[in-house]
Tab-separated table of N, CA and C in Angstrom:
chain	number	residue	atom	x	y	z
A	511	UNK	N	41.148	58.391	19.854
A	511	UNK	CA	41.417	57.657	21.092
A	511	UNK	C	42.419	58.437	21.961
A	512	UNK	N	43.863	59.443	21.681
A	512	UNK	CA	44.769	59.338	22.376
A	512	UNK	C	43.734	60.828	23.100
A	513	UNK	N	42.687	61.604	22.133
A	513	UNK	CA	42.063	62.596	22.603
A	513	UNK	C	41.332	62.188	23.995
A	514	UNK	N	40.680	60.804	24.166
A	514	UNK	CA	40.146	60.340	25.153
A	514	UNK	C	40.909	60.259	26.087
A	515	UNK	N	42.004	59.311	26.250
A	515	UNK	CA	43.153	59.320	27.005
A	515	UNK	C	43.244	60.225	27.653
A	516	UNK	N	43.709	61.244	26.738
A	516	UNK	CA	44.229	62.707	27.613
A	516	UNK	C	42.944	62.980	28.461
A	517	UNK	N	41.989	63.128	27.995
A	517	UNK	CA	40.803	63.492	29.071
A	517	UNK	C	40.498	63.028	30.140
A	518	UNK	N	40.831	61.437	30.172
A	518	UNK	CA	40.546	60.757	31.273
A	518	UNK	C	41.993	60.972	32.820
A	519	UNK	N	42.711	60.845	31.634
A	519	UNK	CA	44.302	61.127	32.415
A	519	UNK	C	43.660	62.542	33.559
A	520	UNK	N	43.349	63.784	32.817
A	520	UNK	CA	43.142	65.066	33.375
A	520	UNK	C	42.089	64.579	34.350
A	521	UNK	N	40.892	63.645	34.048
A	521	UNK	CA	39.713	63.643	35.215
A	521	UNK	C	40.794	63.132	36.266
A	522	UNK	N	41.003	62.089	36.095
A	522	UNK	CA	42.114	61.238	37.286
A	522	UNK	C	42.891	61.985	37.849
A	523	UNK	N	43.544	63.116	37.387
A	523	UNK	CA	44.348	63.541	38.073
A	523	UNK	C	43.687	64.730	38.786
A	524	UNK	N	42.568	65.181	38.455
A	524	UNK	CA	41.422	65.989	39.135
A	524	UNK	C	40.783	65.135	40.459
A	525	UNK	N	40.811	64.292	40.216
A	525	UNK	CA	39.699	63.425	41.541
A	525	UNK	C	40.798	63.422	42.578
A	526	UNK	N	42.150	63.003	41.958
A	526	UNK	CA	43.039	62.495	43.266
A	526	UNK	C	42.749	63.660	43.680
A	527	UNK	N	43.267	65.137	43.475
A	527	UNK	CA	43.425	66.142	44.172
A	527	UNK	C	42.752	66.282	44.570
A	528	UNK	N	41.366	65.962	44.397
A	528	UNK	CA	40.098	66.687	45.337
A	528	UNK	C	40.063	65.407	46.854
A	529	UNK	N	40.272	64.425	46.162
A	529	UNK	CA	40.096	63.099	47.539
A	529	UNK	C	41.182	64.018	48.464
A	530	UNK	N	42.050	63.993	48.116
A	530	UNK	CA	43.741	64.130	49.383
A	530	UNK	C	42.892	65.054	50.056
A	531	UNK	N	42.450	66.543	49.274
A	531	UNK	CA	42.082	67.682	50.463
A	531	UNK	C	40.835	67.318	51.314
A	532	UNK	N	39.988	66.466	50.535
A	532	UNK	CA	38.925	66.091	51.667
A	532	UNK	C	39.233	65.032	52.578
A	533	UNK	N	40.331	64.165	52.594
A	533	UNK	CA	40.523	63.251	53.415
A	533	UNK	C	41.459	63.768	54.794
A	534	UNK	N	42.397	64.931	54.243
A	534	UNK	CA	42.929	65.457	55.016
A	534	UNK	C	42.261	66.664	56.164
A	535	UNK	N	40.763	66.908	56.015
A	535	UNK	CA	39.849	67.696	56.203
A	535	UNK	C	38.753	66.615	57.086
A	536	UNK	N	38.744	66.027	56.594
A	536	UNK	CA	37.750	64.201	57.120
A	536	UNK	C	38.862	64.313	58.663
A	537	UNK	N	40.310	63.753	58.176
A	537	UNK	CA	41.381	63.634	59.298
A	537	UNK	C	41.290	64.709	60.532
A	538	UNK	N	41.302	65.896	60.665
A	538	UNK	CA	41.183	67.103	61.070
A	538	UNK	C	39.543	67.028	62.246
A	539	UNK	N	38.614	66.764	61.348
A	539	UNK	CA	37.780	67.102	62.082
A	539	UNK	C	37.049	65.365	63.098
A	540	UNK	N	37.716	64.309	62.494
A	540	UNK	CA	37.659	63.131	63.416
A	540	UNK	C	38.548	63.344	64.847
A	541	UNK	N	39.734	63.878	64.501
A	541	UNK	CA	40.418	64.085	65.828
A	541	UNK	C	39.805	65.487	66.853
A	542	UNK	N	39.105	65.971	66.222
A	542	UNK	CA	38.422	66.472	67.422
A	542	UNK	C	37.339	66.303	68.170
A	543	UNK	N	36.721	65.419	67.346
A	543	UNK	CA	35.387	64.777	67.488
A	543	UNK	C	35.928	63.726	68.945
A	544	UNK	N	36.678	63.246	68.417
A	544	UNK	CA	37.502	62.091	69.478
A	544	UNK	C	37.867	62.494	71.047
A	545	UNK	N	38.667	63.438	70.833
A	545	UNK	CA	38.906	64.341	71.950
A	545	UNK	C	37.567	64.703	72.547
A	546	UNK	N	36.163	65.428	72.373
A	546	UNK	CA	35.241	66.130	72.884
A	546	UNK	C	34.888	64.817	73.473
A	547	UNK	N	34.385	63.905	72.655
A	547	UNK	CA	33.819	62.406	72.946
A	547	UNK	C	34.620	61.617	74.424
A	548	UNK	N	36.053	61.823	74.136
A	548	UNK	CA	36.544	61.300	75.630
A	548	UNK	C	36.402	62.450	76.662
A	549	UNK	N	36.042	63.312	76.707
A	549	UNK	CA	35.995	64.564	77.774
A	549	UNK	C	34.668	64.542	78.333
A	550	UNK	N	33.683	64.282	77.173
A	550	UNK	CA	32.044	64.176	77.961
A	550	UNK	C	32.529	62.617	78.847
A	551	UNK	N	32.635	61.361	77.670
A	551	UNK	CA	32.744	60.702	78.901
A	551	UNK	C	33.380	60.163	80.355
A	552	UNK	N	34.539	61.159	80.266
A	552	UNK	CA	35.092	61.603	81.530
A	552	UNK	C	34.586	61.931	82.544
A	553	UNK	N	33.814	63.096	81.784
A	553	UNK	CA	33.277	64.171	82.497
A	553	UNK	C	32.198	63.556	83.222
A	554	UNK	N	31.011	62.431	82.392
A	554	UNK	CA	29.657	61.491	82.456
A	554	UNK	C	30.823	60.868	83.955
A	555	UNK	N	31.472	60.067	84.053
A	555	UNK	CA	31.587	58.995	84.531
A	555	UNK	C	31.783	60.057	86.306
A	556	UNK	N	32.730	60.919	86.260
A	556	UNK	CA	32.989	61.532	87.399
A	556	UNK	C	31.261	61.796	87.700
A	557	UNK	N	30.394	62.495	87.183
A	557	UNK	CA	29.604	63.388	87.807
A	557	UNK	C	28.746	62.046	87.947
A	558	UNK	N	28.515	60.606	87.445
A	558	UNK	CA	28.088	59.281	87.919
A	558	UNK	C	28.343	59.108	89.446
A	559	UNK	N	30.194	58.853	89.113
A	559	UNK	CA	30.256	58.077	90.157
A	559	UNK	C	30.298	56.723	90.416
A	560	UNK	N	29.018	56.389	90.559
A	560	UNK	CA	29.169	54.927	90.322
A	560	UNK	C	29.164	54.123	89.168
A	561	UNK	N	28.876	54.378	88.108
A	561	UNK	CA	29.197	53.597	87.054
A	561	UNK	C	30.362	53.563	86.676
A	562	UNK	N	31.550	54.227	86.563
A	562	UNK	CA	32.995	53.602	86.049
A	562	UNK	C	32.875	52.255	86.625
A	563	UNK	N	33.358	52.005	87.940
A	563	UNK	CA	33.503	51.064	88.366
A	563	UNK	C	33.152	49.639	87.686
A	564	UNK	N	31.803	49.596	86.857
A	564	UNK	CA	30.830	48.413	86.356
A	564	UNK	C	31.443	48.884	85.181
A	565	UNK	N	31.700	50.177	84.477
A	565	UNK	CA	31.786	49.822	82.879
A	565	UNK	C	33.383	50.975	82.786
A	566	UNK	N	33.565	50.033	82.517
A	566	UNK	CA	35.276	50.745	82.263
A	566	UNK	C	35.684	51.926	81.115
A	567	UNK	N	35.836	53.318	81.208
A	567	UNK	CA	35.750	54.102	80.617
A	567	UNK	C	36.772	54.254	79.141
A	568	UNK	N	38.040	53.540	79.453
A	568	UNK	CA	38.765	52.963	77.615
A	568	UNK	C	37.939	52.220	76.827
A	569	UNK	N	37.590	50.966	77.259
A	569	UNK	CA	36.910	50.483	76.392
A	569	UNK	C	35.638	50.865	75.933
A	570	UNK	N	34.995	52.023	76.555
A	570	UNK	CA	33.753	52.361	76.014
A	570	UNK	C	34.388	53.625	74.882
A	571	UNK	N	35.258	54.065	74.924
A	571	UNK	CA	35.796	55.073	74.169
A	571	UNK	C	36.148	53.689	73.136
A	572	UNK	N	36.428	52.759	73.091
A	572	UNK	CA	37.183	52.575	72.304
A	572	UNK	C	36.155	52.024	71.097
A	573	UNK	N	35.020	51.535	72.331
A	573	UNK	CA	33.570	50.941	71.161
A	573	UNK	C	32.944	51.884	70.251
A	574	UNK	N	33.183	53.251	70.849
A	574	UNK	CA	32.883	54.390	70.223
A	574	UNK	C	33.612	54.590	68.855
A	575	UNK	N	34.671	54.801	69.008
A	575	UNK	CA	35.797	54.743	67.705
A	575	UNK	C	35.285	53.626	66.708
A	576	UNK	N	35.009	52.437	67.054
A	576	UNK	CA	34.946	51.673	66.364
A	576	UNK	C	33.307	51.712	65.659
């Protein structure tokens, strides 16, 4: 049994390390995704024109995020 233990202890402490670097890698590439995403629709609404006005450009960023 304490042979099991130890093994499981080592997987566990193998997974955390692998989650942190992919979450911190996940983190990294959402914030740029975010940024490009508010710049097209910046960019959409100016070269519109008339649609900001009817659909308000935060909250459509923000439906996006969500």
């Amino acid at each position: 049994m304490s042979v099991h233990e130890k093994f499981h202890v080592v997987i566990l402490k193998k997974k955390r390390k692998k989650k942190k670097k992919k979450k911190k890698k996940k983190k990294k590439k959402k914030k740029k995704k975010k940024k490009k995403k508010k710049k097209t629709s910046l960019t959409h609404a100016v070269g519109k024109g008339n649609e900001p006005s009817s659909k308000p450009s935060p909250s459509y960023a923000d439906s996006w995020v969500r």
